[in-house]
Amino acid sequence: MPTTDFRISARDGRARTGAITTPRGTIRTPAFMPVGTAATVKGMMPESVRETGADILLGNTYHLMLRPGAERVDRLGGLHRFMNWGGPILTDSGGFQVMSLAGLRKLTEDGVTFKSHIDGSKHALSPERSMEIQRLLGSDIVMCFDECPALPADRKRIEESMRLSMRWAQRSRDAFGDRPGHMLFGIQQGGLEQDLRAESAEALTAIGFDGYAIGGLAVGEGQEAMFGCLDFAPDQLPEDRPRYLMGVGKPDDIVGAVKRGIDMMDCVLPSRSGRTGQAWTRRGQVNLKNARHADDPRPLDEDCTCPACRNYSRAYLHHVQRAGEMIAGMLLTWHNLHYYQELMGEMRDAIAAGAFDAFEARFHADRAAGDIDRL
Ligand SMILES: [Zn+2]
């Protein structure tokens, strides 16, 4: 019977490295998951995403249930086959995006009804329906259906929302059933409140999940507040299960999260930035739209081995970006995803070598040095 497993192979301070094993492949942790919202990482062929070093992709339940529809994906052989990605896929529950994208929401104990942001059609999501959709998609790592209030919110609102999410977590667990080879993750809520986070962690642990996500962060609270919460939240969760910080983030957010014991992250940032002329490098952010690059024959990052840096100049990247050519988004998305995966690999190596502090110091020093001088 195909099974899943999580092994921690080394620790350095609170940081851990290891691997999640699934029937569809191994996920090296800490892992960054590129976001394949609508069954594609925008601008990338799946084999190119794999080449950047990604072990796992994220798919969005909300988007896929609206278009093309979960039942249709199931009829066509499941999401892996549909989008030609053979590796593991994690799907979110749809809850967060209903809150952030859909119009005219109505929230009850049972679930949420909403209007599609695409065509205004009416839909419903509940813990049971979210589990069904994620099963139809064929997701390897399924997320509990939860509710996440935008911050800032008052304590009473956060508390009520967290308790609702814990009742939904039990219903998600019951509806998920026993599915060997697939994992179900619970989602801790509680805003920035330590006692509410602890209550949430206790409720989830009592139910029992294959992994635990930290939800409700990276929703506008700022890095300092997020790190403040990560100073205690991961340690409230079971030590021997994967910990997933949802929706994070910028490279320095990621490094700070891994330092605090996070094993998995996802974010649209590297792909979204790539489509707007923004590159992430070890020396920080570079805006390729800037006229300073127009005559620059040098690569974006001479130490980077991605196709954008190996084969093209800053001048070319600037030109295709300015001209609105598709290849601009393709090359910069590739570079950004490659950079993110290199960063994860460096952190895994540093943790294994017991050298995370030295890695972190170098990471910040390189960024502080800034982009190469203009010609
Ligand atoms: Zn590159």
GROMACS .gro file of C-alpha atoms and ligand atoms in nm:
model
  376
    1MET     CA    1   0.000   0.000   0.000
    2PRO     CA    2   0.150   0.338  -0.096
    3THR     CA    3   0.225   0.545   0.209
    4THR     CA    4   0.349   0.886   0.308
    5ASP     CA    5   0.623   0.971   0.552
    6PHE     CA    6   0.808   1.269   0.700
    7ARG     CA    7   1.165   1.237   0.823
    8ILE     CA    8   1.376   1.512   0.973
    9SER     CA    9   1.741   1.441   0.890
   10ALA     CA   10   1.909   1.740   1.059
   11ARG     CA   11   1.835   2.035   1.285
   12ASP     CA   12   2.019   2.362   1.340
   13GLY     CA   13   1.863   2.574   1.612
   14ARG     CA   14   1.489   2.566   1.537
   15ALA     CA   15   1.549   2.509   1.163
   16ARG     CA   16   1.500   2.156   1.027
   17THR     CA   17   1.574   1.977   0.702
   18GLY     CA   18   1.433   1.647   0.586
   19ALA     CA   19   1.194   1.497   0.335
   20ILE     CA   20   0.827   1.418   0.287
   21THR     CA   21   0.778   1.095   0.094
   22THR     CA   22   0.468   1.049  -0.118
   23PRO     CA   23   0.381   0.788  -0.385
   24ARG     CA   24   0.434   1.064  -0.646
   25GLY     CA   25   0.778   1.163  -0.527
   26THR     CA   26   0.990   1.301  -0.248
   27ILE     CA   27   0.961   1.660  -0.128
   28ARG     CA   28   1.288   1.792   0.015
   29THR     CA   29   1.227   2.027   0.308
   30PRO     CA   30   1.234   2.314   0.369
   31ALA     CA   31   1.040   2.329   0.041
   32PHE     CA   32   0.911   2.616  -0.167
   33MET     CA   33   0.600   2.536  -0.371
   34PRO     CA   34   0.541   2.736  -0.690
   35VAL     CA   35   0.176   2.829  -0.735
   36GLY     CA   36  -0.008   2.673  -1.030
   37THR     CA   37  -0.333   2.860  -0.974
   38ALA     CA   38  -0.534   2.753  -1.279
   39ALA     CA   39  -0.354   2.422  -1.351
   40THR     CA   40  -0.045   2.605  -1.478
   41VAL     CA   41   0.244   2.797  -1.331
   42LYS     CA   42   0.192   3.098  -1.554
   43GLY     CA   43   0.450   3.127  -1.832
   44MET     CA   44   0.624   2.797  -1.749
   45MET     CA   45   0.611   2.449  -1.898
   46PRO     CA   46   0.576   2.190  -1.619
   47GLU     CA   47   0.910   2.033  -1.713
   48SER     CA   48   1.071   2.377  -1.679
   49VAL     CA   49   0.921   2.415  -1.332
   50ARG     CA   50   1.074   2.079  -1.245
   51GLU     CA   51   1.411   2.196  -1.384
   52THR     CA   52   1.413   2.491  -1.144
   53GLY     CA   53   1.425   2.232  -0.865
   54ALA     CA   54   1.061   2.229  -0.753
   55ASP     CA   55   0.947   1.900  -0.596
   56ILE     CA   56   0.582   1.999  -0.550
   57LEU     CA   57   0.328   2.244  -0.692
   58LEU     CA   58   0.030   2.415  -0.534
   59GLY     CA   59  -0.311   2.422  -0.703
   60ASN     CA   60  -0.601   2.645  -0.604
   61THR     CA   61  -0.932   2.476  -0.524
   62TYR     CA   62  -1.129   2.799  -0.562
   63HIS     CA   63  -1.003   2.867  -0.916
   64LEU     CA   64  -1.021   2.507  -1.034
   65MET     CA   65  -1.375   2.447  -0.900
   66LEU     CA   66  -1.498   2.749  -1.096
   67ARG     CA   67  -1.300   2.675  -1.410
   68PRO     CA   68  -1.272   2.410  -1.551
   69GLY     CA   69  -1.461   2.241  -1.262
   70ALA     CA   70  -1.345   1.959  -1.035
   71GLU     CA   71  -1.577   1.696  -1.186
   72ARG     CA   72  -1.440   1.776  -1.533
   73VAL     CA   73  -1.078   1.748  -1.415
   74ASP     CA   74  -1.168   1.412  -1.259
   75ARG     CA   75  -1.326   1.288  -1.586
   76LEU     CA   76  -1.009   1.392  -1.768
   77GLY     CA   77  -0.790   1.180  -1.543
   78GLY     CA   78  -0.715   1.414  -1.252
   79LEU     CA   79  -0.507   1.727  -1.213
   80HIS     CA   80  -0.165   1.561  -1.252
   81ARG     CA   81  -0.254   1.422  -1.592
   82PHE     CA   82  -0.459   1.727  -1.695
   83MET     CA   83  -0.166   1.968  -1.640
   84ASN     CA   84   0.113   1.718  -1.716
   85TRP     CA   85   0.280   1.739  -1.374
   86GLY     CA   86   0.367   1.397  -1.235
   87GLY     CA   87   0.504   1.515  -0.901
   88PRO     CA   88   0.315   1.581  -0.580
   89ILE     CA   89   0.046   1.851  -0.577
   90LEU     CA   90  -0.087   2.033  -0.272
   91THR     CA   91  -0.426   2.199  -0.304
   92ASP     CA   92  -0.554   2.471  -0.076
   93SER     CA   93  -0.908   2.438   0.057
   94GLY     CA   94  -1.062   2.728  -0.130
   95GLY     CA   95  -1.152   2.906   0.193
   96PHE     CA   96  -0.891   3.180   0.176
   97GLN     CA   97  -0.964   3.274  -0.185
   98VAL     CA   98  -1.338   3.278  -0.133
   99MET     CA   99  -1.269   3.544   0.129
  100SER     CA  100  -1.026   3.741  -0.087
  101LEU     CA  101  -1.172   3.707  -0.440
  102ALA     CA  102  -1.537   3.609  -0.447
  103GLY     CA  103  -1.823   3.857  -0.435
  104LEU     CA  104  -2.130   3.849  -0.209
  105ARG     CA  105  -2.020   3.587   0.042
  106LYS     CA  106  -2.248   3.440   0.303
  107LEU     CA  107  -2.083   3.257   0.592
  108THR     CA  108  -2.275   3.011   0.811
  109GLU     CA  109  -2.185   2.722   1.042
  110ASP     CA  110  -2.233   2.491   0.746
  111GLY     CA  111  -1.995   2.670   0.509
  112VAL     CA  112  -1.990   2.959   0.268
  113THR     CA  113  -2.193   3.051  -0.039
  114PHE     CA  114  -2.050   3.300  -0.283
  115LYS     CA  115  -2.061   3.443  -0.632
  116SER     CA  116  -1.786   3.361  -0.880
  117HIS     CA  117  -1.551   3.652  -0.956
  118ILE     CA  118  -1.547   3.525  -1.317
  119ASP     CA  119  -1.915   3.521  -1.415
  120GLY     CA  120  -2.117   3.591  -1.100
  121SER     CA  121  -2.251   3.232  -1.084
  122LYS     CA  122  -2.348   3.099  -0.740
  123HIS     CA  123  -2.137   2.837  -0.561
  124ALA     CA  124  -2.104   2.679  -0.219
  125LEU     CA  125  -1.810   2.545  -0.024
  126SER     CA  126  -1.817   2.349   0.300
  127PRO     CA  127  -1.563   2.121   0.465
  128GLU     CA  128  -1.731   1.823   0.298
  129ARG     CA  129  -1.743   1.982  -0.050
  130SER     CA  130  -1.384   2.106  -0.023
  131MET     CA  131  -1.266   1.751   0.064
  132GLU     CA  132  -1.467   1.617  -0.232
  133ILE     CA  133  -1.320   1.872  -0.475
  134GLN     CA  134  -0.964   1.808  -0.359
  135ARG     CA  135  -1.024   1.432  -0.397
  136LEU     CA  136  -1.162   1.482  -0.750
  137LEU     CA  137  -0.857   1.690  -0.840
  138GLY     CA  138  -0.635   1.408  -0.712
  139SER     CA  139  -0.440   1.625  -0.469
  140ASP     CA  140  -0.159   1.453  -0.276
  141ILE     CA  141  -0.166   1.698   0.014
  142VAL     CA  142  -0.516   1.817   0.100
  143MET     CA  143  -0.583   2.121   0.317
  144CYS     CA  144  -0.863   2.149   0.572
  145PHE     CA  145  -1.140   2.394   0.491
  146ASP     CA  146  -1.097   2.696   0.716
  147GLU     CA  147  -1.195   3.056   0.759
  148CYS     CA  148  -0.933   3.327   0.780
  149PRO     CA  149  -1.022   3.681   0.887
  150ALA     CA  150  -0.816   3.963   0.736
  151LEU     CA  151  -0.589   4.137   0.984
  152PRO     CA  152  -0.625   4.366   1.166
  153ALA     CA  153  -0.936   4.214   1.323
  154ASP     CA  154  -1.046   4.239   1.685
  155ARG     CA  155  -0.974   3.953   1.922
  156LYS     CA  156  -1.335   3.843   1.947
  157ARG     CA  157  -1.363   3.807   1.570
  158ILE     CA  158  -1.034   3.613   1.553
  159GLU     CA  159  -1.143   3.386   1.838
  160GLU     CA  160  -1.484   3.306   1.689
  161SER     CA  161  -1.331   3.248   1.347
  162MET     CA  162  -1.062   3.018   1.489
  163ARG     CA  163  -1.320   2.808   1.678
  164LEU     CA  164  -1.534   2.779   1.365
  165SER     CA  165  -1.224   2.667   1.173
  166MET     CA  166  -1.154   2.401   1.439
  167ARG     CA  167  -1.510   2.264   1.404
  168TRP     CA  168  -1.455   2.263   1.028
  169ALA     CA  169  -1.121   2.086   1.080
  170GLN     CA  170  -1.301   1.797   1.251
  171ARG     CA  171  -1.558   1.786   0.969
  172SER     CA  172  -1.273   1.794   0.712
  173ARG     CA  173  -1.101   1.505   0.890
  174ASP     CA  174  -1.427   1.303   0.896
  175ALA     CA  175  -1.501   1.374   0.529
  176PHE     CA  176  -1.144   1.301   0.415
  177GLY     CA  177  -1.167   0.949   0.556
  178ASP     CA  178  -0.885   0.700   0.515
  179ARG     CA  179  -0.688   0.757   0.194
  180PRO     CA  180  -0.348   0.584   0.196
  181GLY     CA  181  -0.088   0.777  -0.002
  182HIS     CA  182  -0.263   1.109   0.056
  183MET     CA  183  -0.206   1.354   0.338
  184LEU     CA  184  -0.448   1.588   0.514
  185PHE     CA  185  -0.311   1.900   0.682
  186GLY     CA  186  -0.485   2.093   0.958
  187ILE     CA  187  -0.457   2.472   0.966
  188GLN     CA  188  -0.376   2.662   1.284
  189GLN     CA  189  -0.552   2.996   1.323
  190GLY     CA  190  -0.569   3.253   1.600
  191GLY     CA  191  -0.423   3.568   1.447
  192LEU     CA  192  -0.126   3.703   1.640
  193GLU     CA  193  -0.263   3.591   1.979
  194GLN     CA  194  -0.040   3.334   2.148
  195ASP     CA  195  -0.316   3.179   2.362
  196LEU     CA  196  -0.556   3.147   2.067
  197ARG     CA  197  -0.280   2.988   1.857
  198ALA     CA  198  -0.216   2.743   2.142
  199GLU     CA  199  -0.586   2.658   2.169
  200SER     CA  200  -0.600   2.603   1.793
  201ALA     CA  201  -0.288   2.381   1.795
  202GLU     CA  202  -0.434   2.174   2.078
  203ALA     CA  203  -0.764   2.125   1.895
  204LEU     CA  204  -0.589   2.020   1.574
  205THR     CA  205  -0.349   1.785   1.751
  206ALA     CA  206  -0.641   1.618   1.926
  207ILE     CA  207  -0.805   1.552   1.588
  208GLY     CA  208  -0.474   1.437   1.439
  209PHE     CA  209  -0.336   1.537   1.099
  210ASP     CA  210  -0.052   1.433   0.869
  211GLY     CA  211   0.087   1.786   0.876
  212TYR     CA  212   0.002   2.127   1.016
  213ALA     CA  213  -0.019   2.464   0.845
  214ILE     CA  214   0.009   2.803   1.004
  215GLY     CA  215  -0.272   3.004   0.849
  216GLY     CA  216  -0.382   3.361   0.887
  217LEU     CA  217  -0.037   3.514   0.845
  218ALA     CA  218   0.104   3.714   0.553
  219VAL     CA  219  -0.232   3.887   0.528
  220GLY     CA  220  -0.108   4.240   0.583
  221GLU     CA  221   0.033   4.228   0.936
  222GLY     CA  222   0.392   4.302   0.828
  223GLN     CA  223   0.713   4.102   0.866
  224GLU     CA  224   0.788   4.199   1.225
  225ALA     CA  225   0.446   4.089   1.349
  226MET     CA  226   0.464   3.771   1.142
  227PHE     CA  227   0.807   3.678   1.283
  228GLY     CA  228   0.674   3.763   1.630
  229CYS     CA  229   0.402   3.504   1.581
  230LEU     CA  230   0.646   3.252   1.431
  231ASP     CA  231   0.858   3.288   1.744
  232PHE     CA  232   0.598   3.070   1.921
  233ALA     CA  233   0.344   2.927   1.671
  234PRO     CA  234   0.551   2.648   1.506
  235ASP     CA  235   0.658   2.508   1.845
  236GLN     CA  236   0.292   2.473   1.947
  237LEU     CA  237   0.249   2.218   1.666
  238PRO     CA  238   0.366   1.854   1.671
  239GLU     CA  239   0.742   1.841   1.631
  240ASP     CA  240   0.745   1.531   1.413
  241ARG     CA  241   0.502   1.650   1.144
  242PRO     CA  242   0.560   1.895   0.854
  243ARG     CA  243   0.483   2.260   0.926
  244TYR     CA  244   0.358   2.469   0.638
  245LEU     CA  245   0.345   2.849   0.640
  246MET     CA  246   0.080   2.948   0.387
  247GLY     CA  247   0.130   3.229   0.135
  248VAL     CA  248   0.489   3.329   0.224
  249GLY     CA  249   0.667   3.511   0.081
  250LYS     CA  250   0.960   3.736  -0.005
  251PRO     CA  251   1.306   3.577   0.016
  252ASP     CA  252   1.381   3.736   0.355
  253ASP     CA  253   1.040   3.622   0.489
  254ILE     CA  254   1.127   3.269   0.379
  255VAL     CA  255   1.469   3.269   0.543
  256GLY     CA  256   1.320   3.403   0.868
  257ALA     CA  257   1.043   3.142   0.859
  258VAL     CA  258   1.281   2.851   0.801
  259LYS     CA  259   1.495   2.978   1.088
  260ARG     CA  260   1.182   2.953   1.307
  261GLY     CA  261   1.107   2.590   1.217
  262ILE     CA  262   0.892   2.609   0.902
  263ASP     CA  263   0.922   2.321   0.651
  264MET     CA  264   0.702   2.431   0.359
  265MET     CA  265   0.594   2.756   0.195
  266ASP     CA  266   0.416   2.879  -0.115
  267CYS     CA  267   0.380   3.217  -0.279
  268VAL     CA  268   0.278   3.368  -0.612
  269LEU     CA  269   0.549   3.631  -0.575
  270PRO     CA  270   0.830   3.483  -0.790
  271SER     CA  271   0.594   3.406  -1.079
  272ARG     CA  272   0.382   3.720  -1.047
  273SER     CA  273   0.691   3.945  -1.020
  274GLY     CA  274   0.836   3.775  -1.325
  275ARG     CA  275   0.543   3.897  -1.531
  276THR     CA  276   0.592   4.258  -1.426
  277GLY     CA  277   0.963   4.294  -1.495
  278GLN     CA  278   1.076   4.229  -1.137
  279ALA     CA  279   1.363   3.990  -1.070
  280TRP     CA  280   1.467   3.850  -0.733
  281THR     CA  281   1.840   3.787  -0.697
  282ARG     CA  282   2.083   3.721  -0.417
  283ARG     CA  283   2.157   4.095  -0.434
  284GLY     CA  284   1.794   4.187  -0.384
  285GLN     CA  285   1.523   4.302  -0.623
  286VAL     CA  286   1.605   4.423  -0.974
  287ASN     CA  287   1.354   4.614  -1.187
  288LEU     CA  288   1.427   4.521  -1.550
  289LYS     CA  289   1.196   4.798  -1.673
  290ASN     CA  290   1.452   5.052  -1.552
  291ALA     CA  291   1.630   5.236  -1.837
  292ARG     CA  292   1.970   5.169  -1.675
  293HIS     CA  293   1.959   4.818  -1.826
  294ALA     CA  294   1.895   4.929  -2.189
  295ASP     CA  295   2.262   4.905  -2.297
  296ASP     CA  296   2.381   4.653  -2.037
  297PRO     CA  297   2.526   4.338  -2.201
  298ARG     CA  298   2.581   4.164  -1.866
  299PRO     CA  299   2.355   3.885  -1.735
  300LEU     CA  300   2.098   3.954  -1.465
  301ASP     CA  301   2.311   3.747  -1.223
  302GLU     CA  302   2.642   3.614  -1.350
  303ASP     CA  303   2.642   3.334  -1.091
  304CYS     CA  304   2.292   3.212  -1.179
  305THR     CA  305   2.262   2.904  -1.403
  306CYS     CA  306   1.904   2.963  -1.522
  307PRO     CA  307   1.841   3.013  -1.897
  308ALA     CA  308   1.759   3.383  -1.852
  309CYS     CA  309   2.099   3.449  -1.696
  310ARG     CA  310   2.299   3.200  -1.904
  311ASN     CA  311   2.178   3.308  -2.247
  312TYR     CA  312   2.047   3.664  -2.231
  313SER     CA  313   2.168   4.011  -2.136
  314ARG     CA  314   2.001   4.264  -1.909
  315ALA     CA  315   1.958   4.474  -2.225
  316TYR     CA  316   1.754   4.195  -2.389
  317LEU     CA  317   1.542   4.132  -2.080
  318HIS     CA  318   1.478   4.507  -2.061
  319HIS     CA  319   1.386   4.523  -2.429
  320VAL     CA  320   1.137   4.233  -2.430
  321GLN     CA  321   0.981   4.361  -2.109
  322ARG     CA  322   0.937   4.710  -2.257
  323ALA     CA  323   0.803   4.562  -2.581
  324GLY     CA  324   0.548   4.350  -2.393
  325GLU     CA  325   0.683   4.026  -2.542
  326MET     CA  326   0.568   3.699  -2.381
  327ILE     CA  327   0.926   3.582  -2.343
  328ALA     CA  328   0.989   3.857  -2.089
  329GLY     CA  329   0.752   3.698  -1.839
  330MET     CA  330   0.872   3.349  -1.928
  331LEU     CA  331   1.241   3.425  -1.871
  332LEU     CA  332   1.196   3.629  -1.554
  333THR     CA  333   0.953   3.376  -1.404
  334TRP     CA  334   1.207   3.102  -1.476
  335HIS     CA  335   1.485   3.304  -1.315
  336ASN     CA  336   1.276   3.391  -1.009
  337LEU     CA  337   1.161   3.033  -0.950
  338HIS     CA  338   1.519   2.913  -1.002
  339TYR     CA  339   1.647   3.167  -0.749
  340TYR     CA  340   1.385   3.063  -0.493
  341GLN     CA  341   1.472   2.695  -0.534
  342GLU     CA  342   1.846   2.768  -0.508
  343LEU     CA  343   1.774   2.955  -0.188
  344MET     CA  344   1.584   2.655  -0.047
  345GLY     CA  345   1.868   2.422  -0.148
  346GLU     CA  346   2.126   2.646   0.020
  347MET     CA  347   1.920   2.648   0.338
  348ARG     CA  348   1.880   2.269   0.334
  349ASP     CA  349   2.258   2.232   0.294
  350ALA     CA  350   2.330   2.491   0.563
  351ILE     CA  351   2.099   2.320   0.814
  352ALA     CA  352   2.253   1.981   0.736
  353ALA     CA  353   2.600   2.129   0.791
  354GLY     CA  354   2.497   2.307   1.111
  355ALA     CA  355   2.583   2.638   0.944
  356PHE     CA  356   2.250   2.817   0.921
  357ASP     CA  357   2.376   3.127   1.107
  358ALA     CA  358   2.664   3.169   0.860
  359PHE     CA  359   2.424   3.120   0.569
  360GLU     CA  360   2.186   3.381   0.710
  361ALA     CA  361   2.465   3.636   0.763
  362ARG     CA  362   2.583   3.591   0.404
  363PHE     CA  363   2.226   3.612   0.273
  364HIS     CA  364   2.171   3.949   0.440
  365ALA     CA  365   2.518   4.080   0.349
  366ASP     CA  366   2.465   4.001  -0.022
  367ARG     CA  367   2.131   4.180  -0.020
  368ALA     CA  368   2.273   4.477   0.165
  369ALA     CA  369   2.544   4.510  -0.103
  370GLY     CA  370   2.265   4.572  -0.357
  371ASP     CA  371   2.258   4.524  -0.735
  372ILE     CA  372   2.577   4.549  -0.943
  373ASP     CA  373   2.686   4.904  -1.028
  374ARG     CA  374   2.551   5.048  -1.350
  375LEU     CA  375   2.785   5.055  -1.647
  376ZN      ZN  376   1.890   3.348  -1.341
   0.00000   0.00000   0.00000
